[in-house]
Coordinates of C-alpha atoms and ligand atoms in Angstrom, one line a residue:
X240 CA -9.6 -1.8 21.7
X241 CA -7.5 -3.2 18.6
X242 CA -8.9 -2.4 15.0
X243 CA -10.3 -5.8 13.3
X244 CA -7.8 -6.8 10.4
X245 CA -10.5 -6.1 7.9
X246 CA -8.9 -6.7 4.7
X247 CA -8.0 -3.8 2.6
X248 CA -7.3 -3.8 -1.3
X249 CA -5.4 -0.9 -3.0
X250 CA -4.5 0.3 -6.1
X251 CA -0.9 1.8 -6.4
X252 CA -1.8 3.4 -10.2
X253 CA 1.7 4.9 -10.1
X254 CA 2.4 7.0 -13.3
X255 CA -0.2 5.9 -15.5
X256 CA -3.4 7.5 -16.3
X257 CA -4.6 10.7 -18.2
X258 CA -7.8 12.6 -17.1
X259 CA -10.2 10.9 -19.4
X260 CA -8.9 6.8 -19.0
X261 CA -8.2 7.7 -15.3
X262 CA -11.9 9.2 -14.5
X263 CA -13.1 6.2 -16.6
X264 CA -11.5 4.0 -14.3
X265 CA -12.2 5.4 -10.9
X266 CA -16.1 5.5 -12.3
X267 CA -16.0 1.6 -13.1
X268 CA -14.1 0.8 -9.6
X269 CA -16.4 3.2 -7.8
X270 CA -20.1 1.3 -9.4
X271 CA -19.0 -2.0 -8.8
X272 CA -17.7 -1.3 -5.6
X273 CA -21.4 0.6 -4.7
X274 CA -23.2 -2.4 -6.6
X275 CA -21.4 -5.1 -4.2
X276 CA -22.1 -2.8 -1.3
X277 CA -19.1 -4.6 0.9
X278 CA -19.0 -3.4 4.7
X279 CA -16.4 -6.1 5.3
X280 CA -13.2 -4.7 3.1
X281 CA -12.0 -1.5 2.1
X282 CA -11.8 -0.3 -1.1
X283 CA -8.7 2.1 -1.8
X284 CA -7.0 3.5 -5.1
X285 CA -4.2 5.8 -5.3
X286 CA -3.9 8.2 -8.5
X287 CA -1.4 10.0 -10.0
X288 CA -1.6 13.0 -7.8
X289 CA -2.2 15.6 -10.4
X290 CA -5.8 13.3 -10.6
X291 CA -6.5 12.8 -7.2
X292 CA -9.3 15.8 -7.0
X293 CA -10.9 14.5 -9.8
X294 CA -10.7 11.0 -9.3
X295 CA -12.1 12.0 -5.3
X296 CA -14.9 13.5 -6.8
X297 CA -16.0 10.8 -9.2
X298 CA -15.8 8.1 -6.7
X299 CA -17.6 10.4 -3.9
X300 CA -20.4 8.0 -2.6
X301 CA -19.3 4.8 -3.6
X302 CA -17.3 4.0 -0.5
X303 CA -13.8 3.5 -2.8
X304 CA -11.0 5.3 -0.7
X305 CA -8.7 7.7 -2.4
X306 CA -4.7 8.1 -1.4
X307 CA -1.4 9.7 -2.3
X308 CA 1.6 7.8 -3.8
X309 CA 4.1 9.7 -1.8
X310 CA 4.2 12.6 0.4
X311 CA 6.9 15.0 1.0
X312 CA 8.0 14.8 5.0
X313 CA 7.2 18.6 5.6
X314 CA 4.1 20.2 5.7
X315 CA 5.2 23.3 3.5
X316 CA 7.9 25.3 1.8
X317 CA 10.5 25.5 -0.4
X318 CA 10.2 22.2 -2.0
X319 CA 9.9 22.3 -5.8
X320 CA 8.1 19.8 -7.4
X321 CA 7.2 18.2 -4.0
X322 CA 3.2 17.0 -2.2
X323 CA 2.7 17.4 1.5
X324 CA 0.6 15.1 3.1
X325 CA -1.6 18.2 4.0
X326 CA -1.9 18.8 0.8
X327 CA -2.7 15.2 -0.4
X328 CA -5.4 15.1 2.7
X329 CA -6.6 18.9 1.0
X330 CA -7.0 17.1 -1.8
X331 CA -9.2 14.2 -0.6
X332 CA -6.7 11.4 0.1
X333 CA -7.3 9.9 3.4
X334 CA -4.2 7.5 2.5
X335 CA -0.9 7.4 1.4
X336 CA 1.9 4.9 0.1
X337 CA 5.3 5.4 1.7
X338 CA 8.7 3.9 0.6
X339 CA 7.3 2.3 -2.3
X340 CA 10.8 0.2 -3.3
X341 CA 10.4 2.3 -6.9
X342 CA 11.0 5.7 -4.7
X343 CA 13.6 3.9 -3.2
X344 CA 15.4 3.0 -6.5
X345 CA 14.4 5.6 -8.8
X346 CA 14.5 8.3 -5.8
X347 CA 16.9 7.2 -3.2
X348 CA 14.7 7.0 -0.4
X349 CA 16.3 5.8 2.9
X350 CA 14.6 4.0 5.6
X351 CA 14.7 7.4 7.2
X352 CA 12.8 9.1 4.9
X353 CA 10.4 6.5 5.0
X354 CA 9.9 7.0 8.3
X355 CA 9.8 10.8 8.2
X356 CA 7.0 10.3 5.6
X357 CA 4.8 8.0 7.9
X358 CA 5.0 10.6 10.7
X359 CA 4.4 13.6 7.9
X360 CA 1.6 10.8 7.2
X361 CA 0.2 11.0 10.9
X362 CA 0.5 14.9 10.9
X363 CA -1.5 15.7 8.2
X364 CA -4.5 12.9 10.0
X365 CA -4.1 10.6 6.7
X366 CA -2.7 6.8 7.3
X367 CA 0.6 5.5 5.8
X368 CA 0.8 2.3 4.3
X369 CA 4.6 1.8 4.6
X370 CA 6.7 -0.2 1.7
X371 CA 9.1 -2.9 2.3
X372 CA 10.6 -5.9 0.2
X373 CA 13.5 -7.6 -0.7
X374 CA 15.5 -7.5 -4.1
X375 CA 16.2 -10.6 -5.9
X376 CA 19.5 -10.6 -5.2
X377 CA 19.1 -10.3 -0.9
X378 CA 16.4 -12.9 -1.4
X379 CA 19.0 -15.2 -3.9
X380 CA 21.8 -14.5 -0.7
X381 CA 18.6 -15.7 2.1
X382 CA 18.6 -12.2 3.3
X383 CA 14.9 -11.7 2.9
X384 CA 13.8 -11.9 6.6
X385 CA 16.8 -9.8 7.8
X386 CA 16.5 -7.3 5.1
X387 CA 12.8 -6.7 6.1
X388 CA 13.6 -6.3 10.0
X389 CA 16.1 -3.6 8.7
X390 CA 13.5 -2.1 6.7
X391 CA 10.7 -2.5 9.4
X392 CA 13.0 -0.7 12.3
X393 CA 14.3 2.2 10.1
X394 CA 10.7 2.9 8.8
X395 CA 8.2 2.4 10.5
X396 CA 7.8 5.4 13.5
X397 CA 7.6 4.9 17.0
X398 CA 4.3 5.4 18.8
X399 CA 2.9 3.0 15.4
X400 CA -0.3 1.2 16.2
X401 CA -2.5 -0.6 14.3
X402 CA -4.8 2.2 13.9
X403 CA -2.1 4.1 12.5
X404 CA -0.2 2.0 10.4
X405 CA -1.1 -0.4 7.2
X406 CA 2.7 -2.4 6.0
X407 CA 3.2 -3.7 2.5
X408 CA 4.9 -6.3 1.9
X409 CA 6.1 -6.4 -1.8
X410 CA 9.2 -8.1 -3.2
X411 CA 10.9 -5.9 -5.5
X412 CA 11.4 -9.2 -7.8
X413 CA 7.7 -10.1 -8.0
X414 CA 6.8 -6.2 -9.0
X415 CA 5.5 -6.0 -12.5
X416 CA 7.0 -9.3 -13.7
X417 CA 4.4 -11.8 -12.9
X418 CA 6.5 -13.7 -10.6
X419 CA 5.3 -14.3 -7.4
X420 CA 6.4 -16.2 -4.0
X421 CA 4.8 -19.3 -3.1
X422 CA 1.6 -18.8 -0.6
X423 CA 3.6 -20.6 2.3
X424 CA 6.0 -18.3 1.7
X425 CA 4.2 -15.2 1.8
X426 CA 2.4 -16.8 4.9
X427 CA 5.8 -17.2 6.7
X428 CA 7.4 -14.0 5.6
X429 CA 4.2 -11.9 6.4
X430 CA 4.6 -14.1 10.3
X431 CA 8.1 -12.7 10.4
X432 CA 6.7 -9.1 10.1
X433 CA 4.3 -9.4 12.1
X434 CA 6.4 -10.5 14.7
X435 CA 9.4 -8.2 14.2
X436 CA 6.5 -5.4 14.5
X437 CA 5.4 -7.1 18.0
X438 CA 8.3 -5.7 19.5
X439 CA 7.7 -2.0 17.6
X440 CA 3.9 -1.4 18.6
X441 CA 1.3 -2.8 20.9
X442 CA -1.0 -4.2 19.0
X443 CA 0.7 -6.1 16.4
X444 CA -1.6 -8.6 16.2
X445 CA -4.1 -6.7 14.3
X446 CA -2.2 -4.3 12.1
X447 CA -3.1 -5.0 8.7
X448 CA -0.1 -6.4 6.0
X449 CA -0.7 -6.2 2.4
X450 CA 0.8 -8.6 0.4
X451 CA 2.3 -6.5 -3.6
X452 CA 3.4 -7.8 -6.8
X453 CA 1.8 -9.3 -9.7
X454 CA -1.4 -9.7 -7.7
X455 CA -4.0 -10.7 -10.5
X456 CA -7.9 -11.9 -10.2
X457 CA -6.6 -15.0 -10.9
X458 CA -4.3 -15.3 -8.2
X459 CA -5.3 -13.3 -5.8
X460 CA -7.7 -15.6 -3.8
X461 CA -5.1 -17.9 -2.4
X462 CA -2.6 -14.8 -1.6
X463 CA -4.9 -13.4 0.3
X464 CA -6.2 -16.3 1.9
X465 CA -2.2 -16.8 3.5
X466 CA -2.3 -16.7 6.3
X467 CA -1.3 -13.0 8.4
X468 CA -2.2 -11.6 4.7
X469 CA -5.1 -8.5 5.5
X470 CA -5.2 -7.1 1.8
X471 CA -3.4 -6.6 -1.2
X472 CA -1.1 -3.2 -3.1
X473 CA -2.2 -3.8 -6.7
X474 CA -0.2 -2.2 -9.6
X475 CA -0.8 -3.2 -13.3
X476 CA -4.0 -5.1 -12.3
X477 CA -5.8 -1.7 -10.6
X478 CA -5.5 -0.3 -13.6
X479 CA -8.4 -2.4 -15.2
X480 CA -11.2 -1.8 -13.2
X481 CA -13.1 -5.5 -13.6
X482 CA -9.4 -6.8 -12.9
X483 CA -8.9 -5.4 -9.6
X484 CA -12.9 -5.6 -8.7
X485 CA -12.4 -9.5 -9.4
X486 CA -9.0 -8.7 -6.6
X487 CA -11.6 -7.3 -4.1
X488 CA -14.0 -9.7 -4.8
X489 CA -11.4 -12.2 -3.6
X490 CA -10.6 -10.4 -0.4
Ligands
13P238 P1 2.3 -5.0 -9.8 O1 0.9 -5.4 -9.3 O2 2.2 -4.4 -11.2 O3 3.3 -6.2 -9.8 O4 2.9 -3.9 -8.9 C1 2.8 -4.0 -7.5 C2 3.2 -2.8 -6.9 O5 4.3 -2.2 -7.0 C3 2.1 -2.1 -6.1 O6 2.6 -1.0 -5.4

């Protein structure tokens, strides 16, 4: 049976947050998530991971979904510094964000690894929501759509299905600049990947795609109204709680 494309809304809090404004947050997502009592979206945010107990306890209840920002590929060892997945899902994260185009910059991150996260992902029983997106300058040359199948093949593991597999779509240009593409074009770009992932995994059809970058309240409603659009990866605007509530309200 294919999974239902029910939509799902995250919040990529990337490295922001200290104990007392983080717990403050995840308490103000988690009550008006409970006070809206949705069964029809999911609800996910994604701490720092040094806060990702905490911020699992304080939303225990409410239905908000916790995940990792990145995940090491192995399980254990001599890693310094590094997460595993087992040890994100240890920690109550039930999701995690692979290939986030910032690991990619700031952390050279190959398609490869990507994909070796995702199945690290799998292993540990948590479900990868793997990155992709095109720079300004591939989307300047009208390399978007061929820069995405590249990113798609080399990332996203065989045996995939939609049960297993959330895919971001986030153009590194709209990220954190307020810039986004039109809704027709987020409707034909989120087709293409839809269809490029048609010939990766059975059941296509329903895997969710998230559409990132400089989602807002504001804007949010027609994004996610585009069409093949199941959800949104939130940065600057999960970090408000009535902001990204007014995002899943939306959904
Ligand atoms: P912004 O919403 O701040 O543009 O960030 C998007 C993002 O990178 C989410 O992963």
């Amino acid at each position: 049976m294919a999974r239902s494309r029910q939509p799902l809304i995250a919040g990529n809090w990337k490295m922001n947050g200290l104990r007392a404004d983080a717990l403050a947050l995840a308490r103000g997502v988690a009550e008006g998530v409970k006070q809206a009592g949705w069964t029809d979206r999911e609800v996910l945010v994604c701490p720092p991971a040094t806060l990702l107990m905490a911020v699992a306890e304080a939303v225990k209840g409410s239905g908000v979904l916790v995940g990792g920002q990145d995940c090491h590929s192995n399980a254990s060892g001599a890693h310094t510094g590094d997460i595993s997945a087992e040890m994100l899902r240890d920690a109550g994260a039930s999701h995690v964000i692979v290939g986030h185009s910032e690991r990619r910059t700031d952390c050279g991150e190959t398609d490869a690894t990507v994909r070796a996260k995702a199945e690290a992902a799998w292993r540990a029983g948590l479900l990868p929501i793997v990155c992709i997106g095109e720079t300004l300058a591939e989307r300047e040359a009208g390399r978007t759509l061929q820069v995405l199948e590249t990113q798609i093949k080399g990332s996203v593991p065989a045996g995939a299905t939609a049960a297993k597999l959330v895919v971001a779509y986030e153009p590194v240009w709209a990220i954190g600049t307020g810039k986004t593409p039109t809704v027709a074009e987020v409707a034909a770009v989120h087709a293409h990947i839809r269809k490029i992932l048609g010939g990766l995994m059975p059941d296509a059809n329903v895997v969710r795609l998230l559409y990132g970058g400089s989602v807002k309240g504001s804007n949010a409603g027609e994004l996610l109204a585009a069409g093949d659009v199941d959800g949104a990866l939130v940065g600057g605007a999960s970090l408000k709680a009535d902001e990204f509530l007014a995002i899943a309200k939306a959904a």
